[in-house]
mmCIF file of C-alpha atoms in Angstrom:
data_model
loop_
_atom_site.group_PDB
_atom_site.id
_atom_site.type_symbol
_atom_site.label_atom_id
_atom_site.label_comp_id
_atom_site.label_asym_id
_atom_site.label_seq_id
_atom_site.Cartn_x
_atom_site.Cartn_y
_atom_site.Cartn_z
ATOM 1 C CA MET A 163 -33.481 102.999 -6.066
ATOM 2 C CA SER A 164 -30.235 104.881 -5.745
ATOM 3 C CA THR A 165 -30.501 108.675 -5.741
ATOM 4 C CA LEU A 166 -27.719 110.113 -7.821
ATOM 5 C CA LEU A 167 -24.965 111.939 -6.099
ATOM 6 C CA HIS A 168 -23.919 114.917 -8.167
ATOM 7 C CA PRO A 169 -20.714 114.182 -10.089
ATOM 8 C CA THR A 170 -18.372 117.146 -10.124
ATOM 9 C CA ARG A 171 -17.568 118.567 -13.532
ATOM 10 C CA ARG A 172 -14.238 117.460 -15.006
ATOM 11 C CA ALA A 173 -12.783 117.724 -18.469
ATOM 12 C CA ASN A 174 -11.614 114.083 -18.536
ATOM 13 C CA ARG A 175 -14.654 112.175 -17.277
ATOM 14 C CA THR A 176 -14.073 108.479 -16.806
ATOM 15 C CA ALA A 177 -16.406 105.878 -18.233
ATOM 16 C CA THR A 178 -17.877 105.097 -14.785
ATOM 17 C CA PRO A 179 -21.603 105.937 -14.962
ATOM 18 C CA SER A 180 -22.762 108.369 -12.302
ATOM 19 C CA SER A 181 -25.404 105.828 -11.179
ATOM 20 C CA VAL A 182 -22.595 103.377 -10.336
ATOM 21 C CA VAL A 183 -20.648 106.063 -8.472
ATOM 22 C CA SER A 184 -23.837 106.922 -6.581
ATOM 23 C CA ALA A 185 -24.582 103.294 -5.669
ATOM 24 C CA ILE A 186 -21.038 102.737 -4.413
ATOM 25 C CA ALA A 187 -21.030 105.952 -2.353
ATOM 26 C CA TRP A 188 -24.416 105.270 -0.709
ATOM 27 C CA HIS A 189 -23.453 101.676 0.103
ATOM 28 C CA ALA A 190 -20.126 102.778 1.584
ATOM 29 C CA LEU A 191 -22.004 105.251 3.803
ATOM 30 C CA LEU A 192 -24.594 102.590 4.716
ATOM 31 C CA LYS A 193 -21.990 99.993 5.722
ATOM 32 C CA THR A 194 -20.007 102.567 7.678
ATOM 33 C CA ALA A 195 -23.141 103.790 9.487
ATOM 34 C CA ASP A 196 -24.155 100.197 10.328
ATOM 35 C CA LYS A 197 -20.864 99.736 12.161
ATOM 36 C CA GLU A 198 -20.403 103.195 13.652
ATOM 37 C CA ALA A 199 -23.939 104.115 14.774
ATOM 38 C CA VAL A 200 -24.648 103.371 18.443
ATOM 39 C CA ARG A 201 -28.431 103.186 18.967
ATOM 40 C CA ASP A 202 -27.998 103.396 22.752
ATOM 41 C CA ASP A 203 -26.604 106.925 22.356
ATOM 42 C CA LEU A 204 -29.945 108.228 21.010
ATOM 43 C CA GLU A 205 -32.377 109.524 23.624
ATOM 44 C CA ALA A 206 -36.067 108.660 23.304
ATOM 45 C CA GLY A 207 -38.184 111.578 22.098
ATOM 46 C CA GLU A 208 -35.286 113.567 20.597
ATOM 47 C CA THR A 209 -35.449 115.411 17.280
ATOM 48 C CA HIS A 210 -32.357 116.677 15.466
ATOM 49 C CA ARG A 211 -31.943 118.903 12.402
ATOM 50 C CA ILE A 212 -29.041 117.821 10.236
ATOM 51 C CA ASP A 213 -27.338 119.624 7.352
ATOM 52 C CA LEU A 214 -24.667 117.423 5.875
ATOM 53 C CA ALA A 215 -22.389 117.612 2.843
ATOM 54 C CA VAL A 216 -20.830 114.461 1.448
ATOM 55 C CA SER A 217 -18.042 114.682 -1.087
ATOM 56 C CA GLY A 218 -15.239 112.491 -2.251
ATOM 57 C CA SER A 219 -14.103 110.315 -5.102
ATOM 58 C CA ILE A 220 -14.607 106.716 -6.134
ATOM 59 C CA ASP A 221 -12.089 105.214 -8.539
ATOM 60 C CA GLY A 222 -11.071 108.753 -9.443
ATOM 61 C CA GLU A 223 -14.656 109.889 -10.114
ATOM 62 C CA SER A 224 -15.536 112.831 -7.836
ATOM 63 C CA PHE A 225 -18.975 113.316 -6.331
ATOM 64 C CA GLU A 226 -20.732 115.621 -3.901
ATOM 65 C CA GLN A 227 -24.131 115.756 -2.244
ATOM 66 C CA SER A 228 -25.866 118.037 0.244
ATOM 67 C CA ILE A 229 -28.392 116.464 2.606
ATOM 68 C CA SER A 230 -30.878 118.263 4.861
ATOM 69 C CA ALA A 231 -32.627 115.971 7.308
ATOM 70 C CA ILE A 232 -34.693 115.723 10.455
ATOM 71 C CA LEU A 233 -33.884 112.704 12.604
ATOM 72 C CA SER A 234 -36.579 111.717 15.118
ATOM 73 C CA VAL A 235 -36.334 109.142 17.877
ATOM 74 C CA GLY A 236 -39.658 107.759 19.069
ATOM 75 C CA HIS A 237 -40.556 107.118 22.685
ATOM 76 C CA ASP A 238 -39.924 103.709 24.191
ATOM 77 C CA SER A 239 -43.039 101.619 24.803
ATOM 78 C CA GLN A 240 -44.249 98.193 25.819
ATOM 79 C CA ARG A 241 -45.756 95.545 23.571
ATOM 80 C CA ALA A 242 -48.112 92.911 24.922
ATOM 81 C CA SER A 243 -48.062 89.411 23.457
ATOM 82 C CA SER A 244 -49.061 85.917 24.398
ATOM 83 C CA ALA A 245 -47.614 82.504 23.623
ATOM 84 C CA THR A 246 -48.234 78.864 24.372
ATOM 85 C CA PRO A 247 -45.373 77.009 26.095
ATOM 86 C CA ASP A 248 -43.024 74.945 23.930
ATOM 87 C CA VAL A 249 -44.684 71.778 22.554
ATOM 88 C CA ASN A 250 -41.862 69.600 23.915
ATOM 89 C CA CYS A 251 -42.479 70.951 27.418
ATOM 90 C CA ILE A 252 -46.253 70.420 27.165
ATOM 91 C CA VAL A 253 -45.857 66.799 26.006
ATOM 92 C CA ALA A 254 -43.235 66.164 28.705
ATOM 93 C CA ALA A 255 -45.557 67.584 31.398
ATOM 94 C CA ILE A 256 -48.379 65.298 30.221
ATOM 95 C CA LEU A 257 -46.105 62.245 30.040
ATOM 96 C CA ALA A 258 -44.789 62.967 33.549
ATOM 97 C CA LYS A 259 -48.351 62.580 34.898
ATOM 98 C CA LEU A 260 -48.613 59.019 33.555
ATOM 99 C CA ASN A 261 -47.319 55.858 35.180
ATOM 100 C CA THR A 262 -44.029 54.477 33.881
ATOM 101 C CA ALA A 263 -45.549 51.600 31.846
ATOM 102 C CA THR A 264 -48.063 53.863 30.044
ATOM 103 C CA ARG A 265 -45.428 56.555 29.405
ATOM 104 C CA GLU A 266 -42.971 54.003 27.927
ATOM 105 C CA ALA A 267 -45.711 52.492 25.738
ATOM 106 C CA ILE A 268 -46.655 55.903 24.337
ATOM 107 C CA LEU A 269 -43.023 56.859 23.682
ATOM 108 C CA ARG A 270 -42.474 53.534 21.900
ATOM 109 C CA ASP A 271 -45.775 53.042 20.036
ATOM 110 C CA LEU A 272 -46.853 56.538 18.972
ATOM 111 C CA PRO A 273 -43.852 57.184 16.654
ATOM 112 C CA GLU A 274 -44.385 53.734 15.057
ATOM 113 C CA GLN A 275 -48.124 54.412 14.545
ATOM 114 C CA PHE A 276 -47.319 57.850 13.112
ATOM 115 C CA ALA A 277 -44.826 56.403 10.581
ATOM 116 C CA ALA A 278 -47.152 53.511 9.613
ATOM 117 C CA ALA A 279 -50.020 55.972 8.957
ATOM 118 C CA GLY A 280 -47.947 58.038 6.477
ATOM 119 C CA CYS A 281 -46.831 60.645 9.025
ATOM 120 C CA THR A 282 -50.345 61.218 10.343
ATOM 121 C CA LEU A 283 -51.280 61.074 14.006
ATOM 122 C CA PRO A 284 -53.860 58.452 15.006
ATOM 123 C CA ASP A 285 -57.502 59.559 15.211
ATOM 124 C CA VAL A 286 -58.556 60.949 18.583
ATOM 125 C CA PRO A 287 -62.159 61.303 19.786
ATOM 126 C CA ALA A 288 -63.495 64.851 19.200
ATOM 127 C CA GLY A 289 -64.138 65.426 22.899
ATOM 128 C CA ILE A 290 -60.491 64.859 23.749
ATOM 129 C CA THR A 291 -59.376 67.191 20.937
ATOM 130 C CA GLU A 292 -61.732 69.906 22.202
ATOM 131 C CA ALA A 293 -60.514 69.452 25.775
ATOM 132 C CA ALA A 294 -56.886 69.672 24.614
ATOM 133 C CA THR A 295 -57.672 72.855 22.671
ATOM 134 C CA ALA A 296 -59.307 74.407 25.738
ATOM 135 C CA MET A 297 -56.305 73.425 27.867
ATOM 136 C CA LEU A 298 -53.900 75.060 25.406
ATOM 137 C CA VAL A 299 -55.931 78.280 25.548
ATOM 138 C CA ARG A 300 -55.581 78.249 29.331
ATOM 139 C CA LEU A 301 -51.821 77.613 29.022
ATOM 140 C CA ARG A 302 -51.247 80.781 26.960
ATOM 141 C CA ALA A 303 -49.007 83.121 28.878
ATOM 142 C CA LYS A 304 -49.299 86.876 28.494
ATOM 143 C CA LYS A 305 -46.078 88.827 28.614
ATOM 144 C CA THR A 306 -45.005 92.406 28.120
ATOM 145 C CA THR A 307 -41.870 93.291 26.172
ATOM 146 C CA ASN A 308 -40.059 96.629 26.281
ATOM 147 C CA VAL A 309 -39.635 98.102 22.791
ATOM 148 C CA ARG A 310 -37.214 100.878 21.804
ATOM 149 C CA GLY A 311 -38.655 103.895 20.032
ATOM 150 C CA SER A 312 -38.212 103.805 16.276
ATOM 151 C CA VAL A 313 -35.706 106.075 14.567
ATOM 152 C CA SER A 314 -36.936 107.898 11.475
ATOM 153 C CA CYS A 315 -35.204 110.273 9.127
ATOM 154 C CA LYS A 316 -36.906 112.619 6.680
ATOM 155 C CA TYR A 317 -34.414 114.056 4.250
ATOM 156 C CA ARG A 318 -34.008 116.178 1.152
ATOM 157 C CA LEU A 319 -31.096 116.012 -1.268
ATOM 158 C CA ALA A 320 -29.779 119.206 -2.863
ATOM 159 C CA ASP A 321 -26.758 120.491 -4.775
ATOM 160 C CA LEU A 322 -23.979 121.736 -2.523
ATOM 161 C CA ALA A 323 -24.420 125.142 -4.150
ATOM 162 C CA GLU A 324 -28.046 125.182 -2.910
ATOM 163 C CA ALA A 325 -27.079 124.462 0.702
ATOM 164 C CA ASN A 326 -27.490 127.702 2.626
ATOM 165 C CA GLU A 327 -26.426 126.574 6.087
ATOM 166 C CA PRO A 328 -23.093 125.390 7.469
ATOM 167 C CA SER A 329 -22.535 121.707 6.925
ATOM 168 C CA LEU A 330 -20.368 118.851 8.094
ATOM 169 C CA SER A 331 -18.159 117.538 5.340
ATOM 170 C CA ILE A 332 -17.304 113.872 4.975
ATOM 171 C CA VAL A 333 -14.468 113.550 2.477
ATOM 172 C CA GLY A 334 -13.812 110.149 0.862
#
């Protein structure tokens, strides 16, 4: 949903609907911010009060908008997760434990059996499946990842005439 920027009053209004002007202006600001914002420049735990005025024209259609906002940067934290090693590495580790003849037979025969059975692996005794499941549980590795604090922005849009504090003006 695009919040309408306030079109300025003109005698000769063009046929461009204000919703289109608004969508274009917000997307131009979004794309510019995506390229110009440097997340590393924000300090964890900071809060900033912003009063901003945006005005300009798009295809000759003037617009203006006042924005009051509070930008908050959360604190960095750590996230715990766990994962099983890559399947290719697990199979390779198992195959490496076998003698050469057995390893070559498995590498040759198992893909053929799989294809012949309609892309289904051959049946395995339940005890072996349970043992493999238990082994995979023991192979899960726990790791901690550093996570940047989230950036949030609470804002309110108002007419420029309503803005009662000094503002930064971005002119298109």
